[in-house]
CSV table of C-alpha atoms in Angstrom, one decimal:
chain,number,residue,atom,x,y,z
Y,1,MET,CA,35.0,-0.5,-8.3
Y,2,ASN,CA,35.1,-1.6,-11.9
Y,3,LYS,CA,33.6,0.8,-14.3
Y,4,GLN,CA,30.4,-0.6,-16.0
Y,5,LYS,CA,30.8,-1.2,-19.7
Y,6,LEU,CA,28.2,0.7,-21.6
Y,7,PRO,CA,26.4,-0.4,-24.7
Y,8,GLY,CA,26.5,1.8,-27.8
Y,9,GLY,CA,24.4,5.0,-27.5
Y,10,TRP,CA,24.5,4.9,-23.7
Y,11,LYS,CA,26.1,7.5,-21.4
Y,12,GLU,CA,27.4,7.7,-17.9
Y,13,ILE,CA,26.9,10.9,-15.8
Y,14,GLU,CA,26.5,12.0,-12.2
Y,15,LEU,CA,23.0,12.9,-11.1
Y,16,SER,CA,24.2,16.4,-10.3
Y,17,GLU,CA,24.3,17.0,-14.1
Y,18,VAL,CA,20.5,16.5,-14.5
Y,19,PHE,CA,19.2,17.2,-11.0
Y,20,ASP,CA,17.7,20.6,-9.9
Y,21,PHE,CA,16.9,20.5,-6.2
Y,22,GLN,CA,13.8,22.6,-5.4
Y,23,LYS,CA,13.0,24.7,-2.3
Y,24,LYS,CA,12.5,22.5,0.8
Y,25,SER,CA,9.1,22.4,2.4
Y,26,ARG,CA,8.5,23.6,6.0
Y,27,ILE,CA,5.3,21.6,6.4
Y,28,LYS,CA,5.7,19.0,9.3
Y,29,ALA,CA,4.8,15.4,8.7
Y,30,GLY,CA,2.2,15.5,11.4
Y,31,GLU,CA,0.1,17.9,9.3
Y,32,GLY,CA,-0.6,15.2,6.8
Y,33,LEU,CA,-4.2,13.8,6.6
Y,34,LYS,CA,-5.6,10.4,5.9
Y,35,LYS,CA,-7.7,12.0,3.2
Y,36,GLY,CA,-7.2,15.2,1.2
Y,37,GLU,CA,-7.0,16.9,-2.1
Y,38,TYR,CA,-3.3,16.6,-2.7
Y,39,LYS,CA,-0.7,13.8,-2.2
Y,40,PHE,CA,1.6,14.5,0.7
Y,41,PHE,CA,5.0,12.8,0.8
Y,42,THR,CA,6.9,12.3,4.1
Y,43,SER,CA,10.1,10.5,5.1
Y,44,SER,CA,8.2,7.2,4.6
Y,45,ASP,CA,9.0,5.0,1.6
Y,46,LYS,CA,5.2,4.8,1.0
Y,47,GLN,CA,2.8,7.6,0.2
Y,48,THR,CA,-0.1,7.3,2.6
Y,49,LYS,CA,-0.9,10.9,3.5
Y,50,PHE,CA,-2.7,13.8,1.9
Y,51,ILE,CA,-3.1,17.6,2.4
Y,52,ASP,CA,-5.8,20.1,1.6
Y,53,GLN,CA,-3.9,23.4,1.6
Y,54,TYR,CA,-2.1,24.7,-1.5
Y,55,ASN,CA,0.6,27.2,-0.8
Y,56,GLN,CA,4.2,28.1,-1.6
Y,57,TYR,CA,5.5,24.6,-0.7
Y,58,ASN,CA,3.2,22.8,-3.1
Y,59,GLN,CA,4.5,21.6,-6.4
Y,60,ASP,CA,2.7,21.0,-9.7
Y,61,GLY,CA,4.4,18.9,-12.4
Y,62,GLU,CA,6.8,16.0,-12.9
Y,63,TYR,CA,9.2,15.6,-10.0
Y,64,LEU,CA,11.2,13.0,-8.0
Y,65,ILE,CA,10.8,13.0,-4.2
Y,66,PHE,CA,13.5,11.6,-1.9
Y,67,ALA,CA,12.8,10.7,1.7
Y,68,THR,CA,15.7,12.1,3.7
Y,69,GLY,CA,15.2,11.1,7.3
Y,70,GLY,CA,15.5,7.5,8.6
Y,71,HIS,CA,15.5,5.2,5.6
Y,72,ALA,CA,15.7,5.4,1.9
Y,73,GLY,CA,12.6,6.2,-0.1
Y,74,ILE,CA,12.0,7.6,-3.6
Y,75,HIS,CA,8.7,8.6,-5.3
Y,76,TYR,CA,7.7,9.8,-8.7
Y,77,CYS,CA,4.8,12.3,-9.0
Y,78,ASN,CA,3.3,14.1,-12.0
Y,79,GLU,CA,0.5,16.1,-10.4
Y,80,LYS,CA,0.0,18.7,-7.7
Y,81,PHE,CA,1.5,17.5,-4.4
Y,82,SER,CA,3.3,18.6,-1.3
Y,83,THR,CA,6.0,17.2,1.0
Y,84,SER,CA,7.1,17.4,4.6
Y,85,THR,CA,10.4,18.8,5.8
Y,86,ASP,CA,12.2,15.5,5.5
Y,87,CYS,CA,12.1,15.3,1.7
Y,88,PHE,CA,14.2,16.5,-1.2
Y,89,ILE,CA,12.2,17.5,-4.4
Y,90,VAL,CA,14.1,17.2,-7.6
Y,91,LYS,CA,13.3,18.4,-11.2
Y,92,VAL,CA,15.1,16.3,-13.8
Y,93,ASP,CA,16.7,17.8,-16.9
Y,94,LYS,CA,14.7,17.1,-20.0
Y,95,LYS,CA,17.4,15.0,-21.6
Y,96,VAL,CA,16.5,12.1,-19.3
Y,97,LEU,CA,13.0,11.0,-18.5
Y,98,ALA,CA,12.2,11.6,-14.8
Y,99,LYS,CA,10.4,8.2,-14.6
Y,100,TYR,CA,13.5,6.5,-16.1
Y,101,VAL,CA,15.6,8.0,-13.3
Y,102,TYR,CA,12.9,6.9,-10.8
Y,103,TYR,CA,13.1,3.3,-11.9
Y,104,TYR,CA,16.9,3.4,-12.1
Y,105,LEU,CA,17.2,4.6,-8.5
Y,106,PHE,CA,14.3,2.4,-7.2
Y,107,GLY,CA,16.3,-0.6,-8.4
Y,108,LYS,CA,19.3,0.8,-6.5
Y,109,ILE,CA,17.5,1.6,-3.3
Y,110,GLN,CA,20.3,-0.1,-1.2
Y,111,LEU,CA,22.7,2.5,-2.7
Y,112,LEU,CA,20.5,5.3,-1.4
Y,113,GLU,CA,20.2,3.5,2.0
Y,114,GLU,CA,24.0,3.5,2.3
Y,115,GLY,CA,23.9,7.3,2.1
Y,116,PHE,CA,22.1,7.7,5.4
Y,117,LYS,CA,24.6,8.9,8.1
Y,118,GLY,CA,24.7,10.4,11.5
Y,119,ALA,CA,23.8,9.5,15.1
Y,120,GLY,CA,20.1,9.0,16.1
Y,121,LEU,CA,17.8,9.6,13.1
Y,122,LYS,CA,20.1,9.2,10.1
Y,123,HIS,CA,19.8,11.5,7.1
Y,124,ILE,CA,21.0,11.5,3.5
Y,125,SER,CA,22.7,14.6,1.9
Y,126,LYS,CA,22.2,16.3,-1.4
Y,127,GLY,CA,25.8,15.8,-2.1
Y,128,TYR,CA,25.6,12.0,-1.7
Y,129,ILE,CA,22.6,11.9,-4.2
Y,130,GLN,CA,24.3,14.2,-6.7
Y,131,ASP,CA,27.4,12.0,-6.8
Y,132,ILE,CA,25.5,8.8,-7.8
Y,133,LYS,CA,26.3,7.6,-11.3
Y,134,LEU,CA,23.4,7.3,-13.8
Y,135,PHE,CA,23.6,5.1,-16.9
Y,136,TYR,CA,21.1,6.0,-19.6
Y,137,PRO,CA,20.5,5.7,-23.3
Y,138,GLU,CA,20.7,9.0,-25.0
Y,139,ASN,CA,17.9,8.1,-27.4
Y,140,LYS,CA,14.7,9.3,-25.7
Y,141,GLU,CA,12.6,6.6,-27.5
Y,142,THR,CA,14.7,3.9,-25.9
Y,143,GLN,CA,14.2,5.5,-22.5
Y,144,LYS,CA,10.4,5.6,-23.1
Y,145,ALA,CA,10.5,1.9,-24.2
Y,146,ILE,CA,12.3,0.9,-21.0
Y,147,VAL,CA,9.9,2.9,-18.8
Y,148,SER,CA,6.9,1.3,-20.6
Y,149,ILE,CA,8.1,-2.2,-19.9
Y,150,LEU,CA,8.8,-1.4,-16.2
Y,151,GLU,CA,5.4,0.3,-15.9
Y,152,LYS,CA,3.6,-2.9,-17.1
Y,153,ALA,CA,5.6,-5.0,-14.7
Y,154,GLU,CA,4.8,-2.6,-11.8
Y,155,LYS,CA,1.1,-2.8,-12.8
Y,156,ALA,CA,1.3,-6.6,-12.5
Y,157,LYS,CA,2.5,-6.1,-8.9
Y,158,GLU,CA,-0.4,-3.8,-8.1
Y,159,TRP,CA,-2.9,-6.2,-9.5
Y,160,ARG,CA,-1.4,-9.0,-7.4
Y,161,LYS,CA,-1.7,-6.8,-4.3
Y,162,GLU,CA,-5.3,-6.0,-5.2
Y,163,ALA,CA,-6.0,-9.7,-5.5
Y,164,ASP,CA,-4.6,-10.3,-2.0
Y,165,ASN,CA,-6.9,-7.6,-0.6
Y,166,LEU,CA,-9.9,-9.1,-2.4
Y,167,THR,CA,-9.3,-12.6,-0.9
Y,168,GLN,CA,-9.3,-11.0,2.6
Y,169,ASP,CA,-12.4,-9.0,1.8
Y,170,PHE,CA,-14.1,-12.2,0.6
Y,171,LEU,CA,-13.6,-14.0,3.9
Y,172,GLU,CA,-14.8,-11.1,5.9
Y,173,SER,CA,-17.9,-10.6,3.8
Y,174,THR,CA,-18.6,-14.4,3.9
Y,175,PHE,CA,-18.4,-14.3,7.7
Y,176,PHE,CA,-20.9,-11.5,7.9
Y,177,GLU,CA,-23.2,-13.1,5.3
Y,178,MET,CA,-23.3,-16.4,7.4
Y,179,PHE,CA,-23.4,-15.0,10.9
Y,180,GLY,CA,-24.3,-11.3,10.6
Y,181,ASN,CA,-22.7,-8.7,12.8
Y,182,PRO,CA,-21.9,-10.4,16.1
Y,183,ILE,CA,-21.9,-7.1,18.0
Y,184,ASN,CA,-25.5,-6.1,17.3
Y,185,ASN,CA,-26.5,-9.7,16.6
Y,186,ASP,CA,-28.7,-8.8,13.6
Y,187,LYS,CA,-29.4,-12.5,13.0
Y,188,ASN,CA,-30.7,-13.1,16.5
Y,189,TRP,CA,-28.3,-15.9,17.6
Y,190,ILE,CA,-28.5,-17.2,21.1
Y,191,LYS,CA,-25.7,-15.7,23.2
Y,192,CYS,CA,-23.2,-17.4,25.5
Y,193,ASN,CA,-20.0,-16.7,27.4
Y,194,LEU,CA,-16.9,-17.3,25.4
Y,195,SER,CA,-15.8,-20.0,27.8
Y,196,LYS,CA,-18.6,-22.2,26.4
Y,197,TYR,CA,-16.6,-22.7,23.2
Y,198,GLY,CA,-13.6,-24.2,24.9
Y,199,LEU,CA,-10.8,-23.9,27.4
Y,200,LEU,CA,-8.9,-20.6,27.8
Y,201,ALA,CA,-5.5,-20.9,29.5
Y,202,ARG,CA,-3.0,-18.1,30.1
Y,203,GLY,CA,0.6,-18.5,29.2
Y,204,LYS,CA,3.3,-18.5,31.8
Y,205,SER,CA,6.7,-16.8,32.3
Y,206,ALA,CA,7.3,-17.2,36.0
Y,207,HIS,CA,11.0,-16.4,36.2
Y,208,ARG,CA,12.0,-12.9,37.2
Y,209,PRO,CA,13.6,-11.1,35.5
Y,210,GLN,CA,11.9,-12.4,32.4
Y,211,ASN,CA,14.9,-11.4,30.2
Y,212,ALA,CA,17.4,-13.7,31.9
Y,213,LYS,CA,19.7,-15.0,29.2
Y,214,PHE,CA,19.8,-18.6,30.4
Y,215,LEU,CA,16.1,-18.9,29.6
Y,216,TYR,CA,16.5,-18.5,25.9
Y,217,GLY,CA,18.3,-19.8,22.8
Y,218,GLY,CA,17.2,-23.5,22.9
Y,219,LYS,CA,15.1,-25.5,20.5
Y,220,TYR,CA,11.7,-24.8,21.9
Y,221,PRO,CA,9.5,-22.2,20.1
Y,222,PHE,CA,8.5,-19.3,22.3
Y,223,ILE,CA,5.7,-17.1,21.0
Y,224,GLN,CA,5.3,-13.5,22.0
Y,225,THR,CA,2.6,-10.9,21.3
Y,226,GLY,CA,4.6,-9.4,18.4
Y,227,ASP,CA,4.7,-12.8,16.6
Y,228,VAL,CA,0.9,-13.0,16.8
Y,229,ARG,CA,0.4,-9.4,15.6
Y,230,GLN,CA,2.8,-9.7,12.7
Y,231,SER,CA,1.7,-13.0,11.4
Y,232,ASP,CA,0.9,-12.7,7.7
Y,233,SER,CA,-1.5,-15.6,7.8
Y,234,ILE,CA,-4.3,-16.9,10.0
Y,235,TYR,CA,-1.8,-19.6,10.9
Y,236,LEU,CA,1.2,-18.7,13.1
Y,237,LYS,CA,4.1,-20.2,11.2
Y,238,LYS,CA,7.1,-18.1,12.4
Y,239,TYR,CA,8.7,-17.3,15.8
Y,240,THR,CA,11.5,-14.9,16.8
Y,241,GLN,CA,12.6,-16.5,20.1
Y,242,THR,CA,13.2,-19.9,21.6
Y,243,TYR,CA,13.4,-21.3,25.1
Y,244,SER,CA,16.1,-23.4,26.6
Y,245,GLU,CA,15.6,-26.4,28.8
Y,246,GLU,CA,15.5,-24.0,31.8
Y,247,GLY,CA,13.1,-21.7,30.0
Y,248,ILE,CA,10.4,-24.3,29.5
Y,249,LYS,CA,10.5,-25.3,33.2
Y,250,GLN,CA,8.9,-21.9,34.1
Y,251,SER,CA,6.6,-21.6,31.1
Y,252,LYS,CA,3.5,-23.4,29.7
Y,253,LEU,CA,3.2,-25.5,26.5
Y,254,PHE,CA,0.4,-25.1,24.0
Y,255,TYR,CA,-0.2,-27.5,21.2
Y,256,ARG,CA,-0.6,-27.1,17.4
Y,257,GLY,CA,-4.1,-26.0,16.5
Y,258,THR,CA,-4.5,-23.8,19.6
Y,259,LEU,CA,-5.7,-20.3,19.0
Y,260,ALA,CA,-3.2,-17.7,20.4
Y,261,ILE,CA,-4.8,-14.5,21.7
Y,262,THR,CA,-2.8,-11.5,22.8
Y,263,ILE,CA,-4.0,-9.9,26.1
Y,264,ALA,CA,-1.3,-7.2,26.6
Y,265,ALA,CA,-0.2,-4.1,24.6
Y,266,ASN,CA,-1.9,-5.2,21.3
Y,267,ILE,CA,-5.1,-6.7,22.7
Y,268,GLY,CA,-7.2,-9.3,20.8
Y,269,GLU,CA,-4.8,-10.2,18.0
Y,270,THR,CA,-5.2,-13.9,17.1
Y,271,ALA,CA,-3.5,-16.7,15.1
Y,272,VAL,CA,-3.7,-20.5,15.0
Y,273,LEU,CA,-0.6,-22.3,16.1
Y,274,ALA,CA,1.0,-24.3,13.3
Y,275,PHE,CA,3.4,-26.0,15.8
Y,276,ASP,CA,3.7,-26.7,19.5
Y,277,SER,CA,4.9,-23.6,21.4
Y,278,TYR,CA,5.4,-22.0,24.8
Y,279,PHE,CA,3.5,-18.8,25.7
Y,280,PRO,CA,4.3,-15.9,28.1
Y,281,ASP,CA,1.6,-14.6,30.4
Y,282,SER,CA,0.8,-11.9,27.8
Y,283,VAL,CA,-0.7,-14.5,25.4
Y,284,VAL,CA,-3.7,-16.8,26.1
Y,285,GLY,CA,-4.2,-20.2,24.5
Y,286,PHE,CA,-7.8,-21.1,23.4
Y,287,LYS,CA,-8.5,-24.8,22.7
Y,288,VAL,CA,-11.7,-24.9,20.6
Y,289,GLU,CA,-13.2,-27.2,18.0
Y,290,SER,CA,-12.9,-24.6,15.2
Y,291,PRO,CA,-10.0,-22.2,15.8
Y,292,LEU,CA,-10.4,-20.7,12.3
Y,293,PHE,CA,-14.0,-19.7,12.9
Y,294,MET,CA,-13.1,-18.4,16.4
Y,295,SER,CA,-10.2,-16.3,15.0
Y,296,TYR,CA,-12.7,-14.4,12.8
Y,297,LEU,CA,-15.3,-14.2,15.5
Y,298,LEU,CA,-12.9,-12.6,17.9
Y,299,LYS,CA,-11.8,-10.0,15.3
Y,300,CYS,CA,-15.3,-8.6,15.7
Y,301,TYR,CA,-14.9,-8.2,19.4
Y,302,LYS,CA,-11.4,-6.7,19.3
Y,303,PRO,CA,-12.5,-3.1,19.8
Y,304,LEU,CA,-14.7,-4.1,22.7
Y,305,LEU,CA,-11.8,-6.1,24.3
Y,306,ASP,CA,-9.5,-3.1,23.9
Y,307,SER,CA,-12.1,-0.8,25.6
Y,308,LEU,CA,-12.2,-3.3,28.6
Y,309,ALA,CA,-8.4,-3.1,29.1
Y,310,THR,CA,-7.0,-1.7,32.3
Y,311,ASN,CA,-5.7,1.8,31.9
Y,312,THR,CA,-2.1,1.2,33.0
Y,313,ALA,CA,1.3,1.9,31.4
Y,314,GLN,CA,0.7,-1.2,29.3
Y,315,LYS,CA,-2.9,-2.0,28.5
Y,316,ASN,CA,-4.0,-5.6,29.3
Y,317,ILE,CA,-7.0,-7.7,30.0
Y,318,ASN,CA,-7.3,-10.7,32.3
Y,319,LEU,CA,-8.7,-14.2,31.8
Y,320,ALA,CA,-11.9,-13.5,33.5
Y,321,ILE,CA,-12.8,-10.8,30.9
Y,322,LEU,CA,-12.3,-13.3,28.1
Y,323,ASN,CA,-14.2,-16.2,29.9
Y,324,ASN,CA,-17.1,-13.9,30.6
Y,325,LEU,CA,-17.2,-12.2,27.2
Y,326,GLU,CA,-20.7,-12.5,25.8
Y,327,VAL,CA,-20.6,-13.7,22.2
Y,328,ILE,CA,-23.0,-15.3,19.7
Y,329,ASP,CA,-23.4,-19.0,20.0
Y,330,ILE,CA,-22.9,-20.7,16.6
Y,331,PRO,CA,-23.6,-24.4,15.9
Y,332,ILE,CA,-20.5,-26.4,15.3
Y,333,ALA,CA,-21.7,-27.5,11.8
Y,334,LEU,CA,-21.8,-23.8,10.7
Y,335,GLN,CA,-18.4,-23.1,12.4
Y,336,ASN,CA,-16.9,-26.0,10.4
Y,337,LYS,CA,-18.5,-24.8,7.2
Y,338,PHE,CA,-16.9,-21.4,7.5
Y,339,ALA,CA,-13.6,-23.0,8.5
Y,340,SER,CA,-13.5,-25.1,5.3
Y,341,ILE,CA,-14.0,-21.9,3.3
Y,342,VAL,CA,-11.1,-20.3,5.2
Y,343,GLN,CA,-8.9,-23.3,4.5
Y,344,GLU,CA,-9.5,-23.1,0.8
Y,345,VAL,CA,-8.8,-19.4,0.7
Y,346,GLU,CA,-5.6,-20.0,2.7
Y,347,LYS,CA,-4.5,-22.4,0.0
Y,348,LEU,CA,-5.2,-19.7,-2.6
Y,349,LYS,CA,-3.3,-17.1,-0.5
Y,350,GLN,CA,-0.3,-19.3,-0.4
Y,351,HIS,CA,-0.5,-19.7,-4.2
Y,352,GLN,CA,-0.8,-15.9,-4.5
Y,353,LYS,CA,2.2,-15.5,-2.2
Y,354,ARG,CA,4.3,-17.6,-4.5
Y,355,SER,CA,3.0,-15.6,-7.4
Y,356,ASN,CA,3.9,-12.4,-5.7
Y,357,GLN,CA,7.5,-13.6,-5.3
Y,358,GLU,CA,7.7,-14.6,-8.9
Y,359,ILE,CA,6.4,-11.2,-10.0
Y,360,ASN,CA,8.8,-9.4,-7.7
Y,361,ASN,CA,11.7,-11.5,-9.1
Y,362,LEU,CA,10.6,-10.7,-12.6
Y,363,PHE,CA,10.4,-7.0,-11.9
Y,364,ASN,CA,13.8,-6.9,-10.3
Y,365,ALA,CA,15.3,-9.0,-13.2
Y,366,LEU,CA,13.8,-6.6,-15.7
Y,367,MET,CA,15.3,-3.6,-13.9
Y,368,GLN,CA,18.7,-5.2,-13.8
Y,369,LYS,CA,18.6,-5.9,-17.5
Y,370,ALA,CA,17.0,-2.5,-18.4
Y,371,PHE,CA,19.8,-0.4,-16.9
Y,372,LYS,CA,22.6,-2.5,-18.4
Y,373,GLY,CA,21.1,-2.0,-21.9
Y,374,GLU,CA,20.2,-5.7,-22.2
Y,375,LEU,CA,16.5,-5.3,-22.8
Y,376,LYS,CA,15.3,-5.5,-26.4
Y,377,CYS,CA,13.3,-2.3,-26.8
């Protein structure tokens, strides 16, 4: 590998020269709480857990935290916190700002990922981390300026994420404002069976075994429960599997605009088809006048549907449960009014998605320039 040419006033060292590894925690990841007084870091690349106890394994001050089991993750913390067993805690020497090192390594996360070795659950070693090269300006003020620029860019990413959450909250609050809570029917709508809204039809995957290779790999989209669950939009625009000519002979076709509903494993997930597709028997197609409205209505009944599932190895519900589900009966004019709001918000979300990508690209470009000494600070 060619040695990186450094600008004047910059230095290259190994992380071992500035890293002081702290005592490892003995707290298990399962002891983390959804809410608590102190941040609790685990092997995840996102900090989502907390802890209430403060003991010998807690830290107080400015540290870097490395996830060591599974996949790469790095965190910066400058307050009281604790970690699980699958973390390294590092104190950074004062000649380099800890947050500078954090951004430097965050921008090289793939380099950390390559350090995970072993059979089964992979782990990264202290030695691998210590051998990583660090490029930094010796002038502390330059380090601070770089950190300040990247903090502002990161804040823009957080604002964008908050805006995404607000659009979803807006749709949910609009639904409840227009129709109330469908479960307790606080607006006293007439009730009806779900079948009144349209035609429910179960997908089909007749061939056994279902995983026969000759059924797959063709040009026909084949939607599975995971595709519906993982859709990042109310519209289902992506698929991970296709059927061959033989595959479609033993399945069932559903057309664009059909509402897909999962009835096995993850019950009650919904998405509106953006293309014609085939379904297995674990997905139901619902042909209704306003699928966008229906998607939000069924979200409200998801816990109920889950409770009605058969208690087998894989939870599932049958078509009769859906057909006979008692729901609020909303006039089509109001359904369409809500659907038009959803369509406008979906347009906004697509714009935000493009904006997200632009912000991410900017952040990544700034990091690339920052650690080559190309930013004007």
